[in-house]
Amino acid sequence: MLNFGEALKQQRISNGLSQNQLAQKTGISQQNLSRWENEEKTPSIIFCAQLADFYGISLDELVGRKF
């Protein structure tokens, strides 16, 4: 299982987005995206749900959880 920040970054990159592009598309600040990917901060469940919905994936997939 990836760590949380790596999983967020992997999703963003696999969707061909820079942090700035993702920020523009979601309304989440680039600074927050950077902090989350670098594991300086943890996003709230609301932001996690927003990102999962944006990518069209489950919360488990967003955070790199595999069964």
PDB file of C-alpha atoms in Angstrom:
ATOM      1  CA  MET A   1       0.000   0.000   0.000  1.00  0.00           C
ATOM      2  CA  LEU A   2       1.283   3.449  -0.908  1.00  0.00           C
ATOM      3  CA  ASN A   3       1.482   6.091   1.731  1.00  0.00           C
ATOM      4  CA  PHE A   4      -1.268   8.674   1.546  1.00  0.00           C
ATOM      5  CA  GLY A   5       0.750  11.469  -0.082  1.00  0.00           C
ATOM      6  CA  GLU A   6       2.202   9.159  -2.722  1.00  0.00           C
ATOM      7  CA  ALA A   7      -1.267   7.847  -3.542  1.00  0.00           C
ATOM      8  CA  LEU A   8      -2.636  11.370  -4.014  1.00  0.00           C
ATOM      9  CA  LYS A   9       0.289  12.325  -6.226  1.00  0.00           C
ATOM     10  CA  GLN A  10       0.016   9.137  -8.270  1.00  0.00           C
ATOM     11  CA  GLN A  11      -3.686   9.783  -8.957  1.00  0.00           C
ATOM     12  CA  ARG A  12      -2.952  13.345 -10.053  1.00  0.00           C
ATOM     13  CA  ILE A  13      -0.086  12.330 -12.326  1.00  0.00           C
ATOM     14  CA  SER A  14      -1.952   9.367 -13.813  1.00  0.00           C
ATOM     15  CA  ASN A  15      -4.683  11.817 -14.786  1.00  0.00           C
ATOM     16  CA  GLY A  16      -2.109  14.022 -16.515  1.00  0.00           C
ATOM     17  CA  LEU A  17      -2.519  16.986 -14.193  1.00  0.00           C
ATOM     18  CA  SER A  18      -0.114  19.365 -12.535  1.00  0.00           C
ATOM     19  CA  GLN A  19      -0.928  20.610  -9.061  1.00  0.00           C
ATOM     20  CA  ASN A  20      -1.920  23.961 -10.581  1.00  0.00           C
ATOM     21  CA  GLN A  21      -4.254  22.321 -13.090  1.00  0.00           C
ATOM     22  CA  LEU A  22      -5.879  20.196 -10.390  1.00  0.00           C
ATOM     23  CA  ALA A  23      -6.282  23.269  -8.197  1.00  0.00           C
ATOM     24  CA  GLN A  24      -8.021  25.145 -11.004  1.00  0.00           C
ATOM     25  CA  LYS A  25     -10.353  22.241 -11.798  1.00  0.00           C
ATOM     26  CA  THR A  26     -11.314  21.468  -8.187  1.00  0.00           C
ATOM     27  CA  GLY A  27     -11.076  24.831  -6.416  1.00  0.00           C
ATOM     28  CA  ILE A  28      -8.648  23.303  -3.907  1.00  0.00           C
ATOM     29  CA  SER A  29      -5.583  25.489  -3.436  1.00  0.00           C
ATOM     30  CA  GLN A  30      -2.304  24.344  -4.946  1.00  0.00           C
ATOM     31  CA  GLN A  31      -0.695  24.932  -1.553  1.00  0.00           C
ATOM     32  CA  ASN A  32      -3.050  22.430   0.084  1.00  0.00           C
ATOM     33  CA  LEU A  33      -2.468  19.882  -2.654  1.00  0.00           C
ATOM     34  CA  SER A  34       1.287  20.226  -2.157  1.00  0.00           C
ATOM     35  CA  ARG A  35       1.034  19.892   1.633  1.00  0.00           C
ATOM     36  CA  TRP A  36      -1.105  16.764   1.299  1.00  0.00           C
ATOM     37  CA  GLU A  37       1.187  15.125  -1.256  1.00  0.00           C
ATOM     38  CA  ASN A  38       4.215  15.885   0.927  1.00  0.00           C
ATOM     39  CA  GLU A  39       2.332  14.652   4.005  1.00  0.00           C
ATOM     40  CA  GLU A  40       2.793  17.932   5.822  1.00  0.00           C
ATOM     41  CA  LYS A  41      -0.959  18.029   6.419  1.00  0.00           C
ATOM     42  CA  THR A  42      -3.873  15.632   6.054  1.00  0.00           C
ATOM     43  CA  PRO A  43      -6.965  16.679   4.107  1.00  0.00           C
ATOM     44  CA  SER A  44     -10.388  16.514   5.692  1.00  0.00           C
ATOM     45  CA  ILE A  45     -12.740  13.763   4.590  1.00  0.00           C
ATOM     46  CA  ILE A  46     -14.709  16.381   2.636  1.00  0.00           C
ATOM     47  CA  PHE A  47     -11.679  17.189   0.474  1.00  0.00           C
ATOM     48  CA  CYS A  48     -10.920  13.478   0.073  1.00  0.00           C
ATOM     49  CA  ALA A  49     -14.472  12.866  -1.126  1.00  0.00           C
ATOM     50  CA  GLN A  50     -14.201  15.834  -3.493  1.00  0.00           C
ATOM     51  CA  LEU A  51     -11.002  14.446  -5.033  1.00  0.00           C
ATOM     52  CA  ALA A  52     -12.389  10.906  -5.265  1.00  0.00           C
ATOM     53  CA  ASP A  53     -15.497  12.231  -7.016  1.00  0.00           C
ATOM     54  CA  PHE A  54     -13.368  14.330  -9.365  1.00  0.00           C
ATOM     55  CA  TYR A  55     -11.307  11.291 -10.368  1.00  0.00           C
ATOM     56  CA  GLY A  56     -14.351   8.987 -10.448  1.00  0.00           C
ATOM     57  CA  ILE A  57     -12.850   6.564  -7.936  1.00  0.00           C
ATOM     58  CA  SER A  58     -13.561   5.317  -4.421  1.00  0.00           C
ATOM     59  CA  LEU A  59     -11.979   6.776  -1.304  1.00  0.00           C
ATOM     60  CA  ASP A  60     -10.054   3.511  -0.917  1.00  0.00           C
ATOM     61  CA  GLU A  61      -8.554   3.940  -4.369  1.00  0.00           C
ATOM     62  CA  LEU A  62      -7.752   7.592  -3.670  1.00  0.00           C
ATOM     63  CA  VAL A  63      -5.631   6.735  -0.655  1.00  0.00           C
ATOM     64  CA  GLY A  64      -3.972   3.718  -2.273  1.00  0.00           C
ATOM     65  CA  ARG A  65      -5.770   1.084  -0.218  1.00  0.00           C
ATOM     66  CA  LYS A  66      -5.840  -2.306  -1.884  1.00  0.00           C
ATOM     67  CA  PHE A  67      -7.779  -5.366  -0.799  1.00  0.00           C
TER      68      PHE A  67
END
